Tab-separated table of C-alpha atoms in Angstrom:
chain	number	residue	atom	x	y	z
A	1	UNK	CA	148.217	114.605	118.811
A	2	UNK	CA	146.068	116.669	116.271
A	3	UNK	CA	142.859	115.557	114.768
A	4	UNK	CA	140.982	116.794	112.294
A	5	UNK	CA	137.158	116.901	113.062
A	6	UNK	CA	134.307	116.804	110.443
A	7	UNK	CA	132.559	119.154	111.739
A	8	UNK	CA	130.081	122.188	110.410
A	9	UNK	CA	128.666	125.123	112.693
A	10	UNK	CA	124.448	124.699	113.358
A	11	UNK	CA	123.257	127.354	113.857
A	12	UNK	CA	119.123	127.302	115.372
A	13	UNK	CA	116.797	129.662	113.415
A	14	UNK	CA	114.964	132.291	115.707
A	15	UNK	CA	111.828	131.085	114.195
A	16	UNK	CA	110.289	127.459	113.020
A	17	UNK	CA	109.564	127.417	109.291
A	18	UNK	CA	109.886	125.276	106.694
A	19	UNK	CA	113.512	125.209	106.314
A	20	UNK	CA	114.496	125.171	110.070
A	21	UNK	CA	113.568	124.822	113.667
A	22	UNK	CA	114.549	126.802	116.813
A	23	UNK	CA	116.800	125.255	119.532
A	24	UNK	CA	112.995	124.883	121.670
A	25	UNK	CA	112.048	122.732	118.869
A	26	UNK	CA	114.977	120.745	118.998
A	27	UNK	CA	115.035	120.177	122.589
A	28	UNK	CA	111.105	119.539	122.547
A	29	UNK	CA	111.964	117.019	119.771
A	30	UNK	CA	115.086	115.307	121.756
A	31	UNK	CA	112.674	115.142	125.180
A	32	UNK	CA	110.015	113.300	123.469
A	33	UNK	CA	112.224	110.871	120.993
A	34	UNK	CA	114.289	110.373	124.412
A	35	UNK	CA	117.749	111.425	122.426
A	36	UNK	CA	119.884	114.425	122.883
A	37	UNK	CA	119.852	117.294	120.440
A	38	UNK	CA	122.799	115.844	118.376
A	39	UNK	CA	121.135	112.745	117.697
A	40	UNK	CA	117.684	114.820	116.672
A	41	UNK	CA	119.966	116.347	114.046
A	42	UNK	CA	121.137	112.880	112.766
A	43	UNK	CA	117.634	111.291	113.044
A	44	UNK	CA	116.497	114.377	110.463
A	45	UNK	CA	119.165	113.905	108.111
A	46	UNK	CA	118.721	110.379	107.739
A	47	UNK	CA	114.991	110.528	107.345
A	48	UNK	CA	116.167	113.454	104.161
A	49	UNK	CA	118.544	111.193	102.787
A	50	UNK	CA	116.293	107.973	102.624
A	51	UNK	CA	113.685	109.749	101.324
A	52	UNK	CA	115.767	112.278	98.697
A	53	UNK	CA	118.753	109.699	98.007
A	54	UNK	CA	118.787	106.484	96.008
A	55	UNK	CA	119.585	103.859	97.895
A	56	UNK	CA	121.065	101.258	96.065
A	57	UNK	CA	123.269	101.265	92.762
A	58	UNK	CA	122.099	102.417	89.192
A	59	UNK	CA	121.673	99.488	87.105
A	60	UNK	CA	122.138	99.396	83.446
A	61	UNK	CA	118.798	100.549	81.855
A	62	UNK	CA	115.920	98.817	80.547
A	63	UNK	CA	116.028	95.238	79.472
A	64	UNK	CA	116.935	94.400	75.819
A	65	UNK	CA	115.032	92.588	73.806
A	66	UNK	CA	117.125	89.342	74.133
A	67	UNK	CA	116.799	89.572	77.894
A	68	UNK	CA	113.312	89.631	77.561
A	69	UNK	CA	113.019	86.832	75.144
A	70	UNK	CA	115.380	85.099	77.550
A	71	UNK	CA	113.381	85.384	80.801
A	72	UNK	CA	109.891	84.297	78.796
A	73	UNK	CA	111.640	80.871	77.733
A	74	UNK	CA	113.200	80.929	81.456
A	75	UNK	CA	110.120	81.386	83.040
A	76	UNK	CA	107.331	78.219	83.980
A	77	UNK	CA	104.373	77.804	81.771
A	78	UNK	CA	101.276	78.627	83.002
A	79	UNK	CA	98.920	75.439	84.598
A	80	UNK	CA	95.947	76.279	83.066
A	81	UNK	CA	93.868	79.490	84.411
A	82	UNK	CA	93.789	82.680	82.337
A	83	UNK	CA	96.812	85.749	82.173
A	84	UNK	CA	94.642	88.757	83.095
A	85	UNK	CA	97.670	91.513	83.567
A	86	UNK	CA	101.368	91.129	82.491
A	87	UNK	CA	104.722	92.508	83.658
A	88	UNK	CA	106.027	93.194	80.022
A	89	UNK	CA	104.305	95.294	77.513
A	90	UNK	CA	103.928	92.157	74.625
A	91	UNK	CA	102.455	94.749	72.439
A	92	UNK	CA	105.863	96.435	71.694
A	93	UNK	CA	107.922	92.837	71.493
């Protein structure tokens, strides 16, 4: 039977920096977040590609006019009180 695995090579730096840790590191890492070194490695590329990825679909742009016009007459009236602060720029309507 032959698989094909999705694999890279890791290779540890001899040094911590910025862009890499050393296999101590790791293992410190894997003792205290009660993983093994594999799932350190995960854990760290997930946290990267939450914070560096988007994470949901592109939409279409900003709203058109229309759509604007649309959600104002969509939208309930105000009960009294005063508007202080407003999503939409009315200026530029």
């Amino acid at each position: 039977m032959k698989t094909t695995a999705s694999q890279i090579a890791f290779r540890y730096r001899t040094q911590d920096s910025a862009t890499g840790v050393t296999r101590a590191t790791a293992k410190r890492l894997a003792e205290t977040l009660g993983v093994d070194e594999t799932q350190v490695i995960h854990m760290a590329l997930h946290e990267l590609a939450t914070k560096f990825l988007p994470q949901y679909e592109a939409d279409e742009g900003a709203l058109t006019k229309t759509q604007l016009n649309q959600i104002k007459k969509s939208a309930p009236k105000p009960k009294g009180g005063k508007v202080l602060t407003s999503l939409f720029d009315l200026e530029s309507l």
